[in-house]
């Protein structure tokens, strides 16, 4: 059984670091365009590429949100926007727009396509359709029960569901309320959260002499389904998603750390029921919980117990607790472990080799001399090489092979270490970029080959016989089939431009009916196939044939 993925939000680079350091398997975030959280800090190109690189150091993944409805003008700009992130190794994108989904499938072959919950997928038929369109993961409508989610899982795609955070009142985020009230569309990433505002509700009873009072009938309580983790895993859910790209890094790190703890505990206990400690409940409630919590739609259809009614605002955050989280998960860096081998032999260049995953770096530095005064000791070498503080790496293993009574400037050892780690970082980035660029070149080559018809008639054999080319019968005797005579002007027959000379079109006199209604006549002039058709099925066959250069139509097909 594959372990469930813990997917955390990041609206800023600090939130991203908090998620990774707290144990998230993957992070979803937005760029400066096309995301459903336009008012989050979000990531510019340099920061996002840096995040992708950093996540991959620790075998984590990064998904980019492209989950707004697209305008045609934006669709034309997506390729340029997404290409740098694709080159950097972006793992997947979260998509709402069907047109964008089709475009991404054609354009970025190694990119995972995830279907946003805003596409409101509720049944197996939708899953099958999206699977055919290239999707590998579905984030279904949040309103589905656990049994309904299990039905979707049977269709063979990954399933990702929300387990914690704020919930929309409208059906799976398909909300126009904010747009109607103030022109800020939630489907364009600009939700004003109108559902969190107070409204006057007509009541049968009176209170303090008033016939109406303000309530919050559209404001749902926050979801917290931590106790359902074993059941959700057994149901086959592949990814647990935490909501909160608009929230502080302390929220992201704190919630992620607690869910990481109980997911791991669940597997240790063979997916048996887990008991959440009181201190962890208190921690979750102190991190942006809206008045109270509920566990979503997994085991209910609807219910007034899901609505806050009286107080929609967050209860606040314990700043002392937040400071502890920030110090532990955001401020403290995470280091990737590398193996190192250094050789220091008299009369030979100092050599340092680094090994990390599939990358190996070997670098030589200054020549090692015999010591004239104080020799360089093994402790000196180890101390200098372990000064990796400005890098993303730390030595988990360092082997030193050195002669006695040697001398090499400590500055030279520092420079050797610095250059070696720079080379390692370059190799890691370059290896990913090369694979991604090669995939784009291959994809574009396939596209151009499909469009290019030049030279296709070389497939016709120079034989004195009739044969079939891609399903169309061709009389290839003397490389001529009803040659079209040259002409100095063009006319149109039923909307198709044809060569016309002496009131003849391919030997058919004007006014004559085309008698061959059930086969296709083909004209081969200068090794180009000109097809004469008189029925719609013939026209469709000719359109699909890569050998056909021009189609002449002699019936009312168009």
Coordinates of C-alpha atoms in Angstrom, one line a residue:
X1 CA 0.0 0.0 0.0
X2 CA 1.3 3.4 -1.0
X3 CA 1.4 5.9 1.9
X4 CA -1.1 8.7 1.6
X5 CA 0.3 12.1 0.6
X6 CA 0.1 15.0 2.9
X7 CA -0.5 18.1 0.8
X8 CA -0.1 21.5 2.4
X9 CA -0.8 25.1 1.2
X10 CA 1.7 27.9 0.7
X11 CA 0.7 31.5 0.0
X12 CA 4.3 32.7 0.6
X13 CA 7.8 31.3 0.6
X14 CA 7.8 31.3 4.4
X15 CA 4.6 29.2 4.4
X16 CA 6.3 26.9 1.8
X17 CA 9.3 26.4 4.1
X18 CA 7.0 25.8 7.1
X19 CA 5.1 23.1 5.1
X20 CA 8.3 21.3 4.0
X21 CA 10.0 21.4 7.4
X22 CA 6.8 20.2 9.2
X23 CA 6.6 17.1 7.1
X24 CA 4.4 17.8 4.0
X25 CA 4.9 15.4 1.2
X26 CA 3.8 18.0 -1.3
X27 CA 2.9 21.7 -1.4
X28 CA 0.4 23.5 -3.6
X29 CA 0.9 27.2 -4.4
X30 CA 0.1 29.9 -6.9
X31 CA 2.1 32.0 -9.3
X32 CA 1.4 35.6 -10.1
X33 CA -1.3 34.6 -12.5
X34 CA -4.2 32.3 -13.0
X35 CA -4.6 31.1 -9.4
X36 CA -7.8 31.1 -7.3
X37 CA -6.1 33.2 -4.5
X38 CA -5.2 36.4 -6.3
X39 CA -4.8 38.2 -3.0
X40 CA -2.2 35.8 -1.5
X41 CA 1.4 36.8 -1.6
X42 CA 2.0 34.1 -4.2
X43 CA 5.3 33.3 -6.0
X44 CA 7.2 35.1 -8.7
X45 CA 9.2 33.2 -11.3
X46 CA 12.5 33.1 -9.3
X47 CA 10.9 32.2 -6.0
X48 CA 8.8 29.5 -7.5
X49 CA 11.7 27.9 -9.3
X50 CA 13.7 28.0 -6.1
X51 CA 10.8 26.3 -4.2
X52 CA 10.7 23.5 -6.8
X53 CA 14.4 22.9 -6.5
X54 CA 14.3 23.0 -2.6
X55 CA 11.4 20.6 -2.4
X56 CA 13.0 18.1 -4.8
X57 CA 16.1 18.0 -2.6
X58 CA 14.0 16.3 0.0
X59 CA 11.9 14.2 -2.5
X60 CA 8.8 16.4 -2.0
X61 CA 6.6 17.7 -4.8
X62 CA 5.2 21.1 -5.9
X63 CA 1.8 21.6 -7.6
X64 CA 0.9 24.9 -9.2
X65 CA -2.6 26.2 -9.1
X66 CA -4.0 27.2 -12.5
X67 CA -7.5 26.8 -11.2
X68 CA -9.4 29.8 -12.5
X69 CA -11.7 30.0 -15.5
X70 CA -9.5 31.2 -18.4
X71 CA -10.1 33.9 -21.0
X72 CA -9.0 33.1 -24.5
X73 CA -6.3 35.8 -24.4
X74 CA -4.9 34.3 -21.2
X75 CA -4.9 30.8 -22.7
X76 CA -2.6 32.2 -25.4
X77 CA -0.2 33.4 -22.7
X78 CA -0.1 30.3 -20.5
X79 CA 2.7 28.5 -22.3
X80 CA 5.2 31.4 -21.8
X81 CA 4.1 31.7 -18.1
X82 CA 4.4 27.9 -17.4
X83 CA 7.5 27.0 -19.4
X84 CA 10.1 28.2 -16.8
X85 CA 8.4 26.2 -14.0
X86 CA 8.2 23.1 -16.3
X87 CA 11.9 23.4 -17.0
X88 CA 12.5 23.6 -13.3
X89 CA 10.7 20.3 -12.7
X90 CA 7.2 21.4 -11.6
X91 CA 5.4 18.2 -10.7
X92 CA 1.8 19.0 -11.5
X93 CA -0.8 21.7 -12.0
X94 CA -4.3 22.0 -10.6
X95 CA -6.8 22.9 -13.3
X96 CA -10.5 24.0 -13.4
X97 CA -10.8 25.1 -17.1
X98 CA -11.4 22.2 -19.6
X99 CA -9.8 24.2 -22.4
X100 CA -6.7 24.7 -20.4
X101 CA -6.6 21.0 -19.5
X102 CA -6.6 20.1 -23.2
X103 CA -3.9 22.7 -24.0
X104 CA -1.6 21.5 -21.2
X105 CA -1.9 17.9 -22.3
X106 CA -0.8 18.8 -25.8
X107 CA 2.0 21.2 -24.7
X108 CA 3.6 19.8 -21.5
X109 CA 3.9 16.1 -21.8
X110 CA 5.6 15.4 -18.4
X111 CA 3.3 17.5 -16.3
X112 CA 0.8 15.8 -14.1
X113 CA -2.7 17.2 -14.6
X114 CA -4.9 17.5 -11.4
X115 CA -8.6 18.4 -11.6
X116 CA -9.6 21.1 -9.2
X117 CA -12.5 20.7 -6.8
X118 CA -13.9 23.7 -8.5
X119 CA -14.7 21.6 -11.6
X120 CA -17.3 19.9 -9.3
X121 CA -16.6 16.3 -10.2
X122 CA -19.3 14.2 -8.5
X123 CA -19.6 10.9 -10.4
X124 CA -17.7 8.1 -12.2
X125 CA -18.7 9.3 -15.7
X126 CA -16.9 12.6 -15.2
X127 CA -13.9 10.8 -13.9
X128 CA -13.7 8.6 -17.0
X129 CA -14.1 11.6 -19.3
X130 CA -11.3 13.5 -17.5
X131 CA -9.1 10.4 -17.5
X132 CA -9.4 10.3 -21.3
X133 CA -8.4 14.0 -21.3
X134 CA -5.1 13.2 -19.6
X135 CA -5.9 13.8 -15.9
X136 CA -4.1 11.7 -13.3
X137 CA -5.8 13.0 -10.2
X138 CA -9.2 14.2 -9.2
X139 CA -10.1 16.6 -6.4
X140 CA -13.8 15.8 -6.2
X141 CA -16.5 18.1 -5.0
X142 CA -16.2 18.6 -1.3
X143 CA -19.9 17.7 -0.8
X144 CA -19.3 14.0 -1.6
X145 CA -19.7 11.3 1.1
X146 CA -17.0 8.8 1.8
X147 CA -19.0 6.1 -0.1
X148 CA -19.3 8.3 -3.1
X149 CA -15.6 9.0 -3.1
X150 CA -14.9 5.2 -3.0
X151 CA -17.0 4.9 -6.2
X152 CA -14.8 7.5 -7.9
X153 CA -11.6 5.7 -6.8
X154 CA -12.7 2.6 -8.7
X155 CA -12.1 4.5 -12.0
X156 CA -8.4 4.2 -11.6
X157 CA -7.3 7.9 -11.0
X158 CA -5.7 9.3 -7.8
X159 CA -8.2 10.9 -5.4
X160 CA -7.3 14.0 -3.4
X161 CA -9.7 15.3 -0.7
X162 CA -9.7 18.2 1.8
X163 CA -9.2 17.2 5.4
X164 CA -8.7 20.5 7.2
X165 CA -9.5 24.2 6.9
X166 CA -12.2 26.6 5.8
X167 CA -15.2 25.4 3.7
X168 CA -17.3 27.2 1.1
X169 CA -21.0 27.4 1.5
X170 CA -21.6 27.0 -2.2
X171 CA -21.4 23.8 -4.1
X172 CA -17.7 22.9 -4.4
X173 CA -16.7 26.5 -4.6
X174 CA -18.9 27.2 -7.6
X175 CA -19.9 30.6 -6.2
X176 CA -21.1 33.8 -7.9
X177 CA -22.2 35.6 -4.8
X178 CA -19.0 37.7 -4.5
X179 CA -19.2 38.5 -8.2
X180 CA -22.8 39.6 -8.1
X181 CA -22.3 41.8 -5.0
X182 CA -19.1 43.5 -5.9
X183 CA -17.7 42.2 -9.2
X184 CA -15.0 40.1 -7.5
X185 CA -15.4 36.6 -8.9
X186 CA -14.3 33.6 -6.8
X187 CA -13.8 31.7 -10.1
X188 CA -11.2 34.4 -11.1
X189 CA -9.4 34.2 -7.7
X190 CA -10.9 37.3 -6.2
X191 CA -13.5 36.0 -3.7
X192 CA -14.6 38.7 -1.2
X193 CA -15.9 36.1 1.2
X194 CA -19.4 37.5 1.1
X195 CA -20.6 34.4 2.8
X196 CA -18.8 35.5 6.0
X197 CA -20.8 38.7 6.3
X198 CA -23.7 39.2 8.7
X199 CA -27.3 39.1 7.2
X200 CA -30.7 39.8 8.7
X201 CA -32.7 36.6 8.9
X202 CA -36.5 36.8 9.3
X203 CA -37.4 35.0 12.5
X204 CA -40.7 34.1 14.0
X205 CA -39.8 35.2 17.4
X206 CA -38.7 38.7 18.5
X207 CA -35.6 39.4 20.5
X208 CA -35.3 42.6 22.6
X209 CA -38.2 44.1 20.8
X210 CA -36.7 43.6 17.3
X211 CA -38.2 41.5 14.7
X212 CA -34.9 40.9 12.9
X213 CA -31.3 40.2 14.0
X214 CA -28.0 39.7 12.3
X215 CA -26.9 36.1 11.8
X216 CA -24.2 34.3 9.8
X217 CA -26.4 31.7 8.0
X218 CA -23.9 31.2 5.1
X219 CA -20.7 30.9 7.2
X220 CA -19.6 27.2 7.6
X221 CA -17.5 26.0 10.5
X222 CA -14.0 24.9 9.6
X223 CA -13.3 21.3 8.8
X224 CA -11.1 19.2 11.0
X225 CA -11.2 15.5 10.1
X226 CA -8.1 14.3 11.9
X227 CA -10.0 11.5 13.7
X228 CA -11.2 10.1 10.3
X229 CA -7.7 9.5 9.0
X230 CA -7.8 5.7 9.2
X231 CA -11.2 5.5 7.4
X232 CA -10.1 7.9 4.7
X233 CA -6.9 5.9 4.1
X234 CA -8.9 2.6 3.9
X235 CA -11.3 4.2 1.4
X236 CA -8.3 4.6 -1.0
X237 CA -7.8 8.4 -0.8
X238 CA -4.3 9.2 -2.2
X239 CA -3.8 12.7 -0.9
X240 CA -4.9 14.6 2.1
X241 CA -5.2 18.3 1.4
X242 CA -5.0 21.1 4.0
X243 CA -6.8 24.4 3.0
X244 CA -5.2 27.8 3.7
X245 CA -3.1 29.6 1.1
X246 CA -4.2 32.9 2.6
X247 CA -3.1 32.0 6.1
X248 CA 0.1 32.6 8.1
X249 CA 3.2 30.4 7.9
X250 CA 2.5 29.4 11.6
X251 CA -0.9 28.0 10.6
X252 CA 0.6 26.0 7.7
X253 CA 3.5 24.6 9.7
X254 CA 1.5 23.9 12.9
X255 CA -1.4 22.1 11.2
X256 CA 0.9 20.2 8.9
X257 CA 3.0 18.9 11.8
X258 CA 0.0 17.6 13.7
X259 CA -1.5 15.8 10.7
X260 CA 2.0 14.4 9.9
X261 CA 2.2 13.0 13.4
X262 CA -1.2 11.2 13.3
X263 CA -0.8 9.9 9.7
X264 CA 2.4 8.3 10.7
X265 CA 0.9 7.0 13.9
X266 CA -2.0 5.6 11.9
X267 CA 0.3 3.5 9.7
X268 CA 2.2 2.3 12.8
X269 CA -1.1 1.0 14.2
X270 CA -2.1 -0.7 11.0
X271 CA -4.8 1.8 10.2
X272 CA -6.7 1.3 13.4
X273 CA -8.6 4.1 15.1
X274 CA -6.4 6.8 16.6
X275 CA -7.0 9.0 19.6
X276 CA -5.9 12.6 19.3
X277 CA -4.2 14.0 22.4
X278 CA -5.8 16.9 24.1
X279 CA -2.8 19.2 23.6
X280 CA -3.0 18.6 19.8
X281 CA -6.7 19.4 19.8
X282 CA -5.9 22.6 21.6
X283 CA -3.2 23.4 19.2
X284 CA -5.4 22.9 16.2
X285 CA -8.1 25.1 17.7
X286 CA -5.6 27.9 18.4
X287 CA -4.6 28.0 14.8
X288 CA -7.3 29.9 12.9
X289 CA -10.4 27.9 13.8
X290 CA -13.7 29.6 13.0
X291 CA -15.6 29.4 16.3
X292 CA -15.9 25.6 16.1
X293 CA -15.1 22.6 14.0
X294 CA -16.9 19.9 12.0
X295 CA -15.6 17.0 9.9
X296 CA -17.2 17.9 6.6
X297 CA -19.5 15.9 4.3
X298 CA -17.8 12.5 4.7
X299 CA -20.5 11.1 6.9
X300 CA -23.3 13.7 6.5
X301 CA -25.3 15.2 3.7
X302 CA -26.1 18.6 5.2
X303 CA -26.9 20.0 8.6
X304 CA -27.3 23.1 10.6
X305 CA -24.6 22.0 12.9
X306 CA -22.1 22.8 10.0
X307 CA -23.0 26.5 10.2
X308 CA -21.4 29.0 12.6
X309 CA -24.6 31.2 12.8
X310 CA -23.6 33.5 15.6
X311 CA -19.9 34.3 15.1
X312 CA -18.0 33.8 11.8
X313 CA -14.7 35.3 12.6
X314 CA -11.6 33.3 13.6
X315 CA -11.0 32.9 17.3
X316 CA -7.5 34.3 16.8
X317 CA -4.1 32.7 17.3
X318 CA -2.0 32.2 20.4
X319 CA 1.0 34.3 19.5
X320 CA 3.3 32.6 22.0
X321 CA 2.4 29.2 20.4
X322 CA 2.8 30.8 16.9
X323 CA 6.3 32.0 17.8
X324 CA 7.3 28.5 18.9
X325 CA 6.1 27.1 15.6
X326 CA 7.8 29.7 13.6
X327 CA 11.1 29.1 15.3
X328 CA 10.9 25.4 15.0
X329 CA 9.6 24.9 11.4
X330 CA 10.0 28.1 9.5
X331 CA 13.2 29.7 10.7
X332 CA 15.3 26.5 11.1
X333 CA 16.6 25.3 7.7
X334 CA 16.4 21.7 6.5
X335 CA 19.6 20.3 5.1
X336 CA 20.0 17.5 2.4
X337 CA 22.5 14.9 3.4
X338 CA 25.4 14.2 1.1
X339 CA 28.4 11.9 1.2
X340 CA 31.9 13.3 0.8
X341 CA 35.4 11.9 0.0
X342 CA 38.5 14.1 0.2
X343 CA 42.0 13.2 -0.8
X344 CA 45.1 15.2 0.3
X345 CA 48.4 13.7 -1.0
X346 CA 51.7 15.5 -1.2
X347 CA 52.5 16.8 -4.6
X348 CA 49.0 16.2 -5.9
X349 CA 46.0 18.4 -6.2
X350 CA 43.5 18.3 -3.3
X351 CA 40.4 16.5 -4.5
X352 CA 36.8 16.5 -3.2
X353 CA 34.0 14.2 -4.4
X354 CA 30.4 14.7 -3.5
X355 CA 27.6 12.1 -3.9
X356 CA 23.9 13.0 -3.7
X357 CA 21.2 10.8 -5.2
X358 CA 22.2 10.2 -8.8
X359 CA 24.7 13.1 -9.0
X360 CA 28.5 12.8 -8.5
X361 CA 30.8 15.8 -8.4
X362 CA 34.6 15.5 -8.5
X363 CA 36.7 18.6 -8.2
X364 CA 40.4 19.3 -7.8
X365 CA 42.0 22.3 -6.1
X366 CA 45.5 23.5 -5.0
X367 CA 48.5 21.2 -4.9
X368 CA 49.2 19.8 -1.5
X369 CA 52.7 20.7 -0.1
X370 CA 54.9 19.2 2.6
X371 CA 54.5 21.1 5.9
X372 CA 57.4 23.5 6.7
X373 CA 56.0 24.5 10.1
X374 CA 52.6 23.5 11.5
X375 CA 51.0 20.8 9.4
X376 CA 47.3 20.7 8.6
X377 CA 45.6 18.2 10.8
X378 CA 42.7 15.9 10.0
X379 CA 40.5 17.9 12.5
X380 CA 41.3 21.1 10.5
X381 CA 40.2 19.5 7.2
X382 CA 37.0 18.2 8.7
X383 CA 36.2 21.5 10.3
X384 CA 36.6 23.5 7.1
X385 CA 34.7 21.1 4.9
X386 CA 31.8 20.9 7.3
X387 CA 31.2 24.6 7.0
X388 CA 28.2 24.1 4.7
X389 CA 26.0 26.7 6.4
X390 CA 25.3 28.8 3.3
X391 CA 24.2 25.8 1.3
X392 CA 21.2 23.4 1.4
X393 CA 23.5 20.5 2.2
X394 CA 25.2 18.8 5.2
X395 CA 27.6 15.9 5.2
X396 CA 26.1 12.7 6.5
X397 CA 29.4 10.9 5.8
X398 CA 32.8 12.4 5.2
X399 CA 35.9 10.3 4.5
X400 CA 39.3 11.9 4.6
X401 CA 42.3 10.3 3.0
X402 CA 45.4 12.4 3.7
X403 CA 49.2 12.1 4.1
X404 CA 51.0 13.1 7.3
X405 CA 52.8 16.4 7.6
X406 CA 51.1 18.2 4.8
X407 CA 50.2 21.8 4.2
X408 CA 47.4 23.4 2.2
X409 CA 45.9 26.8 3.0
X410 CA 42.6 26.6 4.8
X411 CA 41.3 29.2 2.4
X412 CA 41.9 26.7 -0.4
X413 CA 39.9 24.0 1.3
X414 CA 37.0 26.5 1.8
X415 CA 37.1 27.4 -1.9
X416 CA 37.2 23.7 -2.9
X417 CA 34.1 23.0 -0.8
X418 CA 32.3 26.0 -2.1
X419 CA 32.9 25.2 -5.8
X420 CA 32.0 21.6 -5.3
X421 CA 28.6 22.4 -3.7
X422 CA 27.9 25.0 -6.4
X423 CA 28.7 22.3 -9.0
X424 CA 26.4 19.9 -7.3
X425 CA 23.5 22.4 -7.3
X426 CA 24.1 23.1 -11.0
X427 CA 24.0 19.4 -11.9
X428 CA 20.8 18.8 -10.0
X429 CA 19.1 21.7 -11.8
X430 CA 20.6 20.9 -15.2
X431 CA 19.6 17.3 -15.1
X432 CA 15.9 18.1 -14.5
X433 CA 15.9 20.9 -17.1
X434 CA 17.5 18.8 -19.8
X435 CA 14.8 16.1 -19.4
X436 CA 12.0 18.6 -19.5
X437 CA 13.5 20.5 -22.5
X438 CA 14.0 17.3 -24.4
X439 CA 10.4 16.3 -23.8
X440 CA 9.2 19.7 -25.3
X441 CA 11.4 19.2 -28.3
X442 CA 10.1 15.7 -28.8
X443 CA 6.5 16.9 -28.4
X444 CA 6.9 19.7 -30.9
X445 CA 8.7 17.4 -33.4
X446 CA 5.7 15.1 -33.3
X447 CA 3.4 18.0 -33.9
X448 CA 5.4 19.3 -36.8
X449 CA 5.6 15.8 -38.4
X450 CA 1.9 15.4 -38.1
X451 CA 1.4 18.8 -39.9
X452 CA 4.0 18.4 -42.5
X453 CA 2.8 16.7 -45.7
X454 CA 5.9 17.5 -47.8
X455 CA 7.5 14.4 -49.3
X456 CA 4.7 12.1 -48.2
X457 CA 4.1 10.8 -51.7
X458 CA 7.4 9.0 -51.7
X459 CA 5.5 6.2 -50.1
X460 CA 3.9 5.4 -53.4
X461 CA 5.7 2.6 -55.2
X462 CA 6.7 3.1 -58.8
X463 CA 4.9 0.0 -59.9
X464 CA 2.5 -0.6 -62.8
X465 CA -0.4 -1.7 -60.5
X466 CA -3.2 -0.4 -58.4
X467 CA -2.6 -0.3 -54.6
X468 CA -3.9 1.3 -51.5
X469 CA -2.3 4.3 -49.6
X470 CA -3.7 4.9 -46.2
X471 CA -7.0 3.3 -47.2
X472 CA -7.5 5.3 -50.5
X473 CA -7.2 3.3 -53.8
X474 CA -4.6 4.8 -56.0
X475 CA -3.9 3.9 -59.7
X476 CA -0.1 4.5 -59.8
X477 CA 0.6 3.5 -63.4
X478 CA 3.4 5.7 -64.8
X479 CA 3.1 7.9 -61.7
X480 CA -0.1 9.5 -63.2
X481 CA -3.7 9.3 -62.2
X482 CA -6.0 11.6 -64.1
X483 CA -3.5 14.4 -64.3
X484 CA -4.9 17.8 -63.6
X485 CA -4.1 20.1 -66.5
X486 CA -2.2 23.4 -65.7
X487 CA -4.1 26.6 -65.9
X488 CA -3.6 30.4 -65.5
X489 CA -6.5 31.1 -63.2
X490 CA -8.5 29.6 -60.3
X491 CA -12.2 29.1 -59.7
X492 CA -14.2 27.5 -57.0
X493 CA -16.4 24.5 -57.2
X494 CA -18.7 24.1 -54.2
X495 CA -16.4 26.3 -52.2
X496 CA -13.2 24.4 -53.1
X497 CA -10.5 26.1 -55.2
X498 CA -9.6 24.1 -58.3
X499 CA -7.5 24.4 -61.4
X500 CA -9.8 25.2 -64.4
X501 CA -8.8 25.3 -68.1
X502 CA -11.0 25.2 -71.2
X503 CA -14.0 24.8 -69.0
X504 CA -12.7 21.5 -67.8
X505 CA -11.9 20.4 -64.2
X506 CA -9.8 17.2 -64.1
X507 CA -11.3 16.0 -67.4
X508 CA -14.9 16.6 -66.3
X509 CA -16.7 18.9 -68.7
X510 CA -18.9 21.6 -67.2
X511 CA -22.5 20.5 -66.8
X512 CA -21.6 16.8 -66.7
X513 CA -22.6 14.8 -63.6
X514 CA -20.0 12.9 -61.6
X515 CA -20.9 9.3 -62.0
X516 CA -18.4 7.8 -59.7
X517 CA -20.2 8.4 -56.5
X518 CA -18.9 5.6 -54.4
X519 CA -15.2 5.8 -54.8
X520 CA -12.5 8.4 -54.7
X521 CA -10.5 9.6 -57.8
X522 CA -7.0 10.7 -57.1
X523 CA -4.9 13.0 -59.2
X524 CA -1.1 12.8 -58.7
X525 CA 0.6 15.9 -60.2
X526 CA 4.3 16.2 -59.4
X527 CA 4.0 13.6 -56.7
X528 CA 1.2 15.5 -54.9
X529 CA -2.1 13.8 -54.3
X530 CA -5.2 15.7 -55.5
X531 CA -8.4 13.9 -54.4
X532 CA -11.7 14.2 -56.1
X533 CA -14.7 13.3 -53.9
X534 CA -18.4 13.3 -54.4
X535 CA -19.7 12.1 -51.0
X536 CA -19.3 13.3 -47.4
X537 CA -17.7 10.0 -46.2
X538 CA -15.1 10.3 -49.0
X539 CA -14.4 13.8 -47.9
X540 CA -13.8 12.8 -44.3
X541 CA -11.5 9.9 -45.4
X542 CA -9.5 12.3 -47.6
X543 CA -9.1 14.8 -44.7
X544 CA -7.5 12.2 -42.5
X545 CA -5.0 11.1 -45.1
X546 CA -1.5 12.7 -44.6
X547 CA -0.7 12.1 -48.3
X548 CA -3.5 14.4 -49.6
X549 CA -2.4 17.8 -50.7
X550 CA -5.7 19.2 -52.1
X551 CA -9.3 18.0 -52.2
X552 CA -11.6 18.7 -55.1
X553 CA -15.3 18.4 -54.4
X554 CA -18.0 17.9 -57.1
X555 CA -21.2 17.7 -55.1
X556 CA -23.1 19.8 -52.6
X557 CA -21.1 18.7 -49.6
X558 CA -20.3 22.0 -48.1

